[in-house]
C-alpha positions as a Markdown table, in Angstrom:
| # | Residue | x | y | z |
|---|---|---|---|---|
| 1 | Met | 179.4 | 89.4 | 127.7 |
| 2 | Lys | 176.1 | 89.6 | 125.8 |
| 3 | Thr | 173.6 | 92.3 | 126.6 |
| 4 | Pro | 170.4 | 90.7 | 128.1 |
| 5 | Lys | 167.8 | 90.2 | 125.5 |
| 6 | Ile | 165.2 | 92.4 | 127.2 |
| 7 | Ile | 167.7 | 95.3 | 127.2 |
| 8 | Ile | 168.4 | 94.7 | 123.5 |
| 9 | Gly | 164.8 | 95.1 | 122.7 |
| 10 | Met | 164.5 | 98.3 | 124.7 |
| 11 | Leu | 167.6 | 99.8 | 123.1 |
| 12 | Ile | 166.3 | 99.1 | 119.6 |
| 13 | Leu | 162.8 | 100.4 | 120.4 |
| 14 | Leu | 164.1 | 103.6 | 122.0 |
| 15 | Ser | 166.7 | 104.4 | 119.4 |
| 16 | Val | 165.2 | 103.4 | 116.0 |
| 17 | Ser | 161.6 | 104.5 | 115.3 |
| 18 | Met | 161.2 | 102.2 | 112.3 |
| 19 | Tyr | 161.7 | 99.1 | 114.4 |
| 20 | Ala | 158.7 | 97.8 | 116.4 |
| 21 | Asp | 158.8 | 94.8 | 118.7 |
| 22 | Asp | 155.6 | 93.3 | 117.2 |
| 23 | Asp | 156.8 | 93.3 | 113.6 |
| 24 | Pro | 156.8 | 89.8 | 112.1 |
| 25 | Ala | 160.1 | 89.0 | 110.4 |
| 26 | Tyr | 162.2 | 86.4 | 108.6 |
| 27 | Gly | 165.7 | 85.5 | 109.8 |
| 28 | Phe | 168.3 | 84.1 | 107.4 |
| 29 | Thr | 171.5 | 82.1 | 108.0 |
| 30 | Glu | 173.3 | 83.9 | 105.2 |
| 31 | Ala | 173.9 | 87.5 | 104.2 |
| 32 | Gly | 171.5 | 89.1 | 101.7 |
| 33 | Cys | 168.5 | 87.2 | 103.1 |
| 34 | Asp | 169.5 | 83.9 | 101.7 |
| 35 | Gly | 170.1 | 80.4 | 103.1 |
| 36 | Tyr | 168.0 | 78.6 | 105.7 |
| 37 | Trp | 165.4 | 80.8 | 107.5 |
| 38 | Ile | 162.6 | 80.9 | 110.0 |
| 39 | Tyr | 159.6 | 83.1 | 110.5 |
| 40 | Val | 158.8 | 84.9 | 113.8 |
| 41 | Thr | 155.8 | 87.0 | 114.7 |
| 42 | Asn | 157.9 | 89.4 | 116.7 |
| 43 | Trp | 161.3 | 90.3 | 115.1 |
| 44 | Ile | 163.1 | 90.6 | 118.5 |
| 45 | Asp | 162.3 | 86.9 | 118.9 |
| 46 | Leu | 165.0 | 86.2 | 116.3 |
| 47 | Tyr | 167.4 | 86.6 | 119.2 |
| 48 | Asp | 165.9 | 83.5 | 120.9 |
| 49 | Tyr | 166.8 | 81.4 | 117.9 |
| 50 | His | 170.1 | 83.1 | 117.1 |
| 51 | Asp | 172.2 | 80.5 | 119.1 |
| 52 | Asp | 170.7 | 77.8 | 117.0 |
| 53 | Tyr | 170.8 | 79.4 | 113.6 |
| 54 | Asp | 173.5 | 82.2 | 113.7 |
| 55 | Phe | 171.4 | 84.6 | 111.7 |
| 56 | Gln | 173.3 | 86.9 | 109.3 |
| 57 | Ser | 170.4 | 88.9 | 107.9 |
| 58 | Tyr | 166.7 | 89.4 | 108.2 |
| 59 | Tyr | 163.8 | 91.4 | 106.8 |
| 60 | Leu | 160.5 | 92.6 | 108.2 |
| 61 | Ala | 157.4 | 90.8 | 106.8 |
| 62 | Ala | 155.9 | 94.2 | 106.1 |
| 63 | Asp | 158.9 | 95.2 | 103.9 |
| 64 | Pro | 160.3 | 92.1 | 102.2 |
| 65 | Asp | 162.3 | 94.1 | 99.7 |
| 66 | Asp | 164.5 | 95.7 | 102.4 |
| 67 | Cys | 167.0 | 93.2 | 103.6 |
| 68 | His | 169.0 | 94.1 | 106.8 |
| 69 | Pro | 172.2 | 92.6 | 108.2 |
| 70 | Phe | 171.3 | 90.8 | 111.4 |
| 71 | Pro | 172.2 | 93.4 | 114.1 |
| 72 | Glu | 174.6 | 91.2 | 116.1 |
| 73 | Glu | 176.4 | 94.4 | 117.1 |
| 74 | Val | 173.4 | 95.1 | 119.4 |
| 75 | Val | 174.1 | 91.9 | 121.2 |
| 76 | Ser | 177.8 | 92.6 | 121.8 |
| 77 | Thr | 177.9 | 96.4 | 122.2 |
| 78 | Gly | 174.4 | 97.7 | 122.7 |
| 79 | Thr | 174.7 | 100.0 | 119.6 |
| 80 | Val | 171.8 | 100.7 | 117.3 |
| 81 | Pro | 171.6 | 98.6 | 114.0 |
| 82 | Thr | 172.3 | 100.5 | 110.8 |
| 83 | Thr | 169.3 | 100.6 | 108.5 |
| 84 | Pro | 170.3 | 99.9 | 104.9 |
| 85 | Thr | 169.0 | 102.3 | 102.3 |
| 86 | Gly | 168.3 | 102.0 | 98.6 |
| 87 | Gly | 166.3 | 98.8 | 98.7 |
| 88 | Ser | 167.3 | 95.2 | 99.1 |
| 89 | Thr | 170.9 | 94.3 | 99.8 |
| 90 | Gly | 170.7 | 90.9 | 98.2 |
| 91 | Gly | 168.4 | 88.2 | 96.7 |
| 92 | Gly | 165.7 | 89.3 | 94.3 |
| 93 | Ser | 162.2 | 89.3 | 95.5 |
| 94 | Ser | 160.1 | 86.5 | 94.1 |
| 95 | Gly | 156.7 | 88.1 | 93.8 |
| 96 | Gly | 154.6 | 90.2 | 96.1 |
| 97 | Gly | 154.8 | 87.8 | 99.1 |
| 98 | Gly | 158.5 | 88.6 | 99.7 |
| 99 | Gly | 160.1 | 85.2 | 99.0 |
| 100 | Arg | 163.8 | 85.4 | 98.1 |
| 101 | Ser | 165.2 | 83.6 | 95.1 |
| 102 | Gly | 167.7 | 80.8 | 95.9 |
| 103 | Gly | 166.6 | 80.6 | 99.6 |
| 104 | Thr | 165.8 | 77.4 | 101.4 |
| 105 | Ser | 164.1 | 77.0 | 104.7 |
| 106 | Asn | 164.1 | 75.0 | 107.9 |
| 107 | Gly | 161.1 | 77.1 | 108.9 |
| 108 | Pro | 157.9 | 78.3 | 107.2 |
| 109 | Pro | 158.0 | 79.3 | 103.6 |
| 110 | Val | 157.0 | 82.8 | 102.6 |
| 111 | Gly | 154.1 | 83.5 | 100.3 |
| 112 | Gly | 155.0 | 84.2 | 96.7 |
| 113 | Thr | 157.9 | 81.8 | 96.5 |
| 114 | Thr | 158.9 | 80.2 | 93.2 |
| 115 | Ala | 157.8 | 76.7 | 92.3 |
| 116 | Glu | 161.4 | 75.5 | 92.8 |
| 117 | Gln | 161.4 | 77.0 | 96.3 |
| 118 | Ser | 158.0 | 75.5 | 97.2 |
| 119 | Ala | 159.4 | 72.1 | 96.1 |
| 120 | Thr | 162.4 | 72.6 | 98.4 |
| 121 | Gln | 160.1 | 73.4 | 101.3 |
| 122 | Asp | 158.0 | 70.2 | 100.6 |
| 123 | Glu | 161.2 | 68.2 | 100.4 |
| 124 | Met | 162.5 | 69.5 | 103.7 |
| 125 | Asn | 159.1 | 68.8 | 105.3 |
| 126 | Glu | 159.3 | 65.3 | 104.0 |
| 127 | Asn | 162.8 | 64.8 | 105.4 |
| 128 | Leu | 161.6 | 65.9 | 108.8 |
| 129 | Arg | 158.7 | 63.5 | 108.6 |
| 130 | Asp | 161.1 | 60.7 | 107.6 |
| 131 | Cys | 163.2 | 61.4 | 110.7 |
| 132 | Trp | 160.5 | 60.7 | 113.3 |
| 133 | Val | 158.6 | 58.1 | 111.2 |
| 134 | Asp | 161.7 | 56.0 | 110.7 |
| 135 | Glu | 162.7 | 56.3 | 114.4 |
| 136 | Leu | 159.3 | 55.2 | 115.6 |
| 137 | Gln | 158.9 | 52.4 | 113.1 |
| 138 | Asp | 160.7 | 50.0 | 115.5 |
| 139 | Asn | 158.6 | 51.1 | 118.5 |
| 140 | Ala | 156.1 | 48.2 | 119.0 |
| 141 | Thr | 153.8 | 50.4 | 121.2 |
| 142 | Ile | 153.5 | 52.9 | 118.3 |
| 143 | Thr | 153.1 | 50.4 | 115.5 |
| 144 | Ser | 150.5 | 48.2 | 117.2 |
| 145 | Trp | 148.2 | 51.2 | 117.8 |
| 146 | Ile | 144.5 | 50.9 | 117.0 |
| 147 | Gly | 142.5 | 54.1 | 117.1 |
| 148 | Glu | 140.1 | 54.0 | 120.1 |
| 149 | Lys | 137.6 | 56.1 | 118.1 |
| 150 | Thr | 138.1 | 55.1 | 114.5 |
| 151 | Asn | 139.9 | 51.6 | 114.6 |
| 152 | Ala | 142.6 | 53.1 | 112.4 |
| 153 | Thr | 145.9 | 51.3 | 112.3 |
| 154 | Trp | 149.5 | 52.3 | 111.9 |
| 155 | Ile | 151.0 | 52.9 | 108.5 |
| 156 | Ser | 154.4 | 54.4 | 108.4 |
| 157 | Lys | 153.8 | 56.3 | 105.2 |
| 158 | Pro | 150.1 | 56.4 | 104.2 |
| 159 | Lys | 149.4 | 57.1 | 100.5 |
| 160 | Ala | 149.1 | 60.8 | 100.4 |
| 161 | His | 150.6 | 64.0 | 99.0 |
| 162 | Trp | 152.1 | 66.5 | 101.5 |
| 163 | Gln | 152.6 | 70.1 | 100.9 |
| 164 | Met | 153.5 | 73.4 | 102.6 |
| 165 | Ser | 150.9 | 76.0 | 101.8 |
| 166 | Gln | 151.7 | 79.7 | 101.5 |
| 167 | Gly | 148.0 | 80.5 | 102.2 |
| 168 | Lys | 146.2 | 81.5 | 105.3 |
| 169 | Tyr | 144.0 | 79.1 | 107.3 |
| 170 | Asp | 142.4 | 78.9 | 110.7 |
| 171 | Ala | 144.4 | 75.7 | 111.6 |
| 172 | Met | 148.0 | 74.6 | 111.4 |
| 173 | Gly | 147.2 | 71.7 | 109.1 |
| 174 | Val | 144.4 | 69.9 | 107.3 |
| 175 | Val | 143.7 | 66.7 | 105.3 |
| 176 | Asn | 141.7 | 67.0 | 102.1 |
| 177 | Ala | 140.5 | 64.4 | 99.5 |
| 178 | Asp | 139.9 | 65.2 | 95.9 |
| 179 | Asp | 137.0 | 63.7 | 93.8 |
| 180 | Asp | 139.1 | 60.6 | 93.0 |
| 181 | Gly | 139.8 | 59.9 | 96.7 |
| 182 | Asn | 143.5 | 61.1 | 96.6 |
| 183 | Leu | 144.5 | 62.5 | 100.0 |
| 184 | Thr | 146.6 | 65.6 | 100.6 |
| 185 | Ala | 148.0 | 66.7 | 104.0 |
| 186 | Ile | 148.6 | 70.5 | 104.0 |
| 187 | Leu | 150.6 | 72.4 | 106.5 |
| 188 | Phe | 150.3 | 76.1 | 107.1 |
| 189 | Pro | 153.7 | 77.5 | 108.2 |
| 190 | Ser | 152.5 | 80.9 | 109.2 |
| 191 | Glu | 150.0 | 79.4 | 111.6 |
| 192 | Ile | 152.6 | 76.9 | 112.9 |
| 193 | Ala | 155.1 | 79.8 | 113.5 |
| 194 | Ala | 152.5 | 81.9 | 115.2 |
| 195 | Thr | 151.4 | 79.1 | 117.5 |
| 196 | Ala | 155.0 | 78.2 | 118.3 |
| 197 | Ala | 155.7 | 81.8 | 119.2 |
| 198 | Ala | 152.6 | 82.0 | 121.4 |
| 199 | Arg | 153.7 | 78.9 | 123.3 |
| 200 | Glu | 157.4 | 79.8 | 123.4 |
| 201 | Ala | 158.2 | 76.7 | 121.4 |
| 202 | Lys | 160.7 | 76.0 | 118.6 |
| 203 | Val | 159.1 | 76.1 | 115.2 |
| 204 | Glu | 160.5 | 72.7 | 114.3 |
| 205 | His | 159.0 | 71.1 | 117.4 |
| 206 | Met | 155.6 | 72.5 | 116.5 |
| 207 | Gln | 156.0 | 71.5 | 112.9 |
| 208 | Ile | 156.7 | 67.9 | 113.9 |
| 209 | Met | 153.6 | 67.9 | 116.1 |
| 210 | Val | 151.5 | 69.1 | 113.2 |
| 211 | Gln | 153.0 | 66.4 | 111.0 |
| 212 | Met | 152.1 | 63.8 | 113.6 |
| 213 | His | 148.6 | 65.1 | 114.0 |
| 214 | Glu | 148.0 | 65.2 | 110.2 |
| 215 | His | 149.7 | 61.8 | 109.8 |
| 216 | Thr | 147.1 | 60.4 | 112.3 |
| 217 | His | 144.3 | 62.0 | 110.3 |
| 218 | Leu | 145.6 | 60.3 | 107.2 |
| 219 | Leu | 145.5 | 56.9 | 109.0 |
| 220 | Gln | 141.9 | 57.7 | 110.0 |
| 221 | Trp | 140.8 | 58.7 | 106.6 |
| 222 | Thr | 142.6 | 55.8 | 104.9 |
| 223 | His | 141.0 | 53.3 | 107.3 |
| 224 | Tyr | 137.5 | 54.8 | 106.8 |
| 225 | Met | 137.8 | 54.9 | 103.0 |
| 226 | Asn | 139.1 | 51.3 | 102.9 |
| 227 | Thr | 136.2 | 50.1 | 104.9 |
| 228 | His | 133.4 | 52.2 | 103.4 |
| 229 | Gly | 133.9 | 51.8 | 99.7 |
| 230 | Gly | 136.1 | 54.8 | 99.2 |
| 231 | Ala | 133.7 | 57.2 | 100.9 |
| 232 | Ile | 135.4 | 60.0 | 102.9 |
| 233 | Pro | 134.6 | 60.4 | 106.6 |
| 234 | Pro | 131.3 | 62.3 | 107.2 |
| 235 | Pro | 131.7 | 65.6 | 109.0 |
| 236 | Tyr | 130.1 | 64.4 | 112.3 |
| 237 | Leu | 133.1 | 62.1 | 112.8 |
| 238 | His | 135.5 | 65.0 | 112.8 |
| 239 | Phe | 135.1 | 65.6 | 116.6 |
| 240 | Asp | 136.1 | 62.1 | 117.5 |
| 241 | Met | 138.8 | 62.2 | 115.0 |
| 242 | Glu | 140.2 | 65.4 | 116.5 |
| 243 | Val | 140.1 | 64.0 | 120.0 |
| 244 | Glu | 141.9 | 60.8 | 118.8 |
| 245 | Gly | 144.3 | 62.9 | 116.8 |
| 246 | His | 145.3 | 65.1 | 119.7 |
| 247 | Arg | 145.8 | 62.1 | 122.0 |
| 248 | Arg | 147.9 | 60.3 | 119.4 |
| 249 | Thr | 150.0 | 63.3 | 118.6 |
| 250 | Asp | 150.9 | 63.6 | 122.3 |
| 251 | Ala | 151.9 | 60.0 | 122.5 |
| 252 | Leu | 153.9 | 60.2 | 119.3 |
| 253 | Tyr | 155.8 | 63.3 | 120.4 |
| 254 | Arg | 156.6 | 61.8 | 123.8 |
| 255 | Ala | 157.8 | 58.5 | 122.2 |
| 256 | Phe | 160.0 | 60.3 | 119.7 |
| 257 | Thr | 161.6 | 62.9 | 122.0 |
| 258 | Gly | 161.1 | 61.4 | 125.4 |
| 259 | Ser | 159.8 | 64.8 | 126.5 |
| 260 | Ser | 156.5 | 66.7 | 126.9 |
| 261 | Pro | 155.1 | 68.4 | 123.8 |
| 262 | Pro | 154.8 | 72.2 | 123.1 |
| 263 | Tyr | 151.1 | 72.2 | 123.8 |
| 264 | Leu | 148.5 | 70.1 | 125.5 |
| 265 | Thr | 144.8 | 69.5 | 124.6 |
| 266 | Asp | 141.9 | 70.7 | 126.6 |
| 267 | Ala | 140.5 | 67.8 | 128.6 |
| 268 | Ala | 137.1 | 69.4 | 128.6 |
| 269 | Ser | 136.9 | 69.3 | 124.8 |
| 270 | Arg | 136.3 | 65.5 | 125.1 |
| 271 | Ser | 132.7 | 66.3 | 125.8 |
| 272 | Leu | 130.5 | 66.8 | 122.8 |
| 273 | Pro | 129.5 | 70.4 | 122.1 |
| 274 | Arg | 126.0 | 71.6 | 122.7 |
| 275 | Gly | 123.6 | 70.5 | 119.9 |
| 276 | Phe | 126.0 | 67.9 | 118.5 |
| 277 | Arg | 123.8 | 64.9 | 119.0 |
| 278 | Ala | 120.7 | 66.5 | 117.4 |
| 279 | Asn | 122.8 | 67.8 | 114.5 |
| 280 | Arg | 124.3 | 64.4 | 113.9 |
| 281 | Lys | 121.0 | 62.7 | 113.9 |
| 282 | Glu | 119.6 | 65.2 | 111.4 |
| 283 | Tyr | 122.7 | 64.8 | 109.2 |
| 284 | Ile | 122.4 | 61.0 | 109.2 |
| 285 | Asp | 118.8 | 61.3 | 108.2 |
| 286 | Leu | 119.7 | 63.5 | 105.3 |
| 287 | Glu | 122.4 | 61.1 | 104.3 |
| 288 | Lys | 119.8 | 58.4 | 104.1 |
| 289 | Lys | 117.6 | 60.6 | 101.8 |
| 290 | Gln | 120.7 | 61.3 | 99.7 |
| 291 | Ala | 121.3 | 57.6 | 99.3 |
| 292 | Lys | 117.7 | 57.1 | 98.2 |
| 293 | Gly | 117.9 | 60.0 | 95.7 |
| 294 | Thr | 115.1 | 61.9 | 97.5 |
| 295 | Leu | 117.2 | 64.9 | 98.7 |
| 296 | Thr | 115.6 | 68.2 | 98.0 |
| 297 | Pro | 117.4 | 71.5 | 97.2 |
| 298 | Asp | 116.5 | 72.7 | 100.7 |
| 299 | Asp | 117.9 | 69.5 | 102.1 |
| 300 | Glu | 121.2 | 70.1 | 100.3 |
| 301 | Lys | 121.5 | 73.5 | 101.7 |
| 302 | Arg | 120.8 | 72.2 | 105.2 |
| 303 | Met | 123.5 | 69.5 | 104.8 |
| 304 | Lys | 126.0 | 72.2 | 103.8 |
| 305 | Thr | 125.0 | 74.3 | 106.8 |
| 306 | Leu | 125.5 | 71.3 | 109.1 |
| 307 | Glu | 128.8 | 70.4 | 107.5 |
| 308 | Lys | 130.1 | 73.9 | 108.3 |
| 309 | Trp | 128.8 | 73.5 | 111.9 |
| 310 | Phe | 130.7 | 70.2 | 112.4 |
| 311 | Lys | 133.9 | 71.7 | 110.9 |
| 312 | Asp | 133.7 | 75.0 | 112.8 |
| 313 | Pro | 136.8 | 75.2 | 115.1 |
| 314 | Glu | 134.5 | 76.3 | 117.9 |
| 315 | Asn | 132.8 | 72.9 | 117.8 |
| 316 | Leu | 136.1 | 70.9 | 117.7 |
| 317 | Pro | 138.6 | 70.1 | 120.4 |
| 318 | Lys | 140.9 | 72.9 | 121.2 |
| 319 | Ile | 144.5 | 73.1 | 122.4 |
| 320 | Leu | 145.2 | 74.9 | 125.7 |
| 321 | Glu | 146.4 | 78.4 | 125.4 |
| 322 | Gly | 149.8 | 79.4 | 126.5 |
| 323 | Lys | 153.0 | 77.4 | 127.1 |
| 324 | Asn | 153.1 | 73.8 | 128.4 |
| 325 | Ala | 155.1 | 74.2 | 131.6 |
| 326 | Ala | 156.7 | 70.8 | 131.1 |
| 327 | Tyr | 157.8 | 71.5 | 127.6 |
| 328 | Asp | 161.6 | 71.5 | 127.0 |
| 329 | Pro | 162.6 | 73.7 | 124.0 |
| 330 | Asn | 166.1 | 72.3 | 124.2 |
| 331 | Val | 165.2 | 68.8 | 123.2 |
| 332 | Asp | 167.4 | 67.7 | 120.3 |
| 333 | Leu | 165.4 | 66.2 | 117.5 |
| 334 | Glu | 168.6 | 64.6 | 116.0 |
| 335 | Cys | 167.1 | 64.9 | 112.6 |
| 336 | Glu | 169.8 | 65.3 | 109.9 |
| 337 | Glu | 169.1 | 66.9 | 106.5 |
| 338 | Asp | 169.1 | 63.9 | 104.2 |
| 339 | Glu | 169.0 | 64.8 | 100.5 |
| 340 | Asp | 168.3 | 61.2 | 99.6 |
| 341 | Ala | 165.3 | 60.9 | 101.8 |
| 342 | Ser | 162.2 | 59.7 | 99.9 |
| 343 | Glu | 158.6 | 58.9 | 100.5 |
């Protein structure tokens, strides 16, 4: 019989000073810190995923060169895990961020991974997207959607590049456009993992929600650019786009899984933040001066200040803190890894 998880954590903390229950870590499905892996913000949380992934090894994020066998003996016997010495037990470190050569991931990638590994992460993210997009493609309620805020319409695979970023950001995902109007949806795995941990959700459930949210933004951006001569949405539209994006994500997740999502949006955030209308009017007036070519250097500075205000997370709809009580972490996504999946 397995030792209860709370006791496992106490045994480790009391017996091994180098282990701390708030150390972020990466768990791997193969020995030597190789194979599929996920990130957790608290290394003891790996036990919550162990039944799904059968971890064989792990390393602490603070010490990526020191690979440990996953201490399964703690689960079965309550004994203290043996700390390996002499550096990593397998897999060479790929740069200062701690990525392991040869590793693939069904969770967030680590900073410092090789270009080949980054491509693998992007491909796996694509396969996960293909899973829910293809499933919902036959759902008439989903495909007949017209955005209540933006009039955007359903496109199963909007023209855009997707990538998993090793960087830090104050959101789980973002949509950007380059000077030529090419769209990129970027996911930030460390933020996704941290949010999943805070809401006691599976990382893959959270990742799909972020995909659905950014997919909705791509539809919004595509529609706006198609109807405004290629111009990108002005920053004062971001609030409405976020409200619409959250509502749409909730609907997409429920349609795909038949269950409640890992997080809910704050209903109060549907109200415009203080100062929004005045700032919007000022920005529109500056846009008119910009179109006439009469924008002064001070006007340009003011526009940038207003842009930052509109994009500030404090002025955008927020998700509720904590776990959604109706969320079911055991929902099976039924997404198979498909090496032939393509955009």
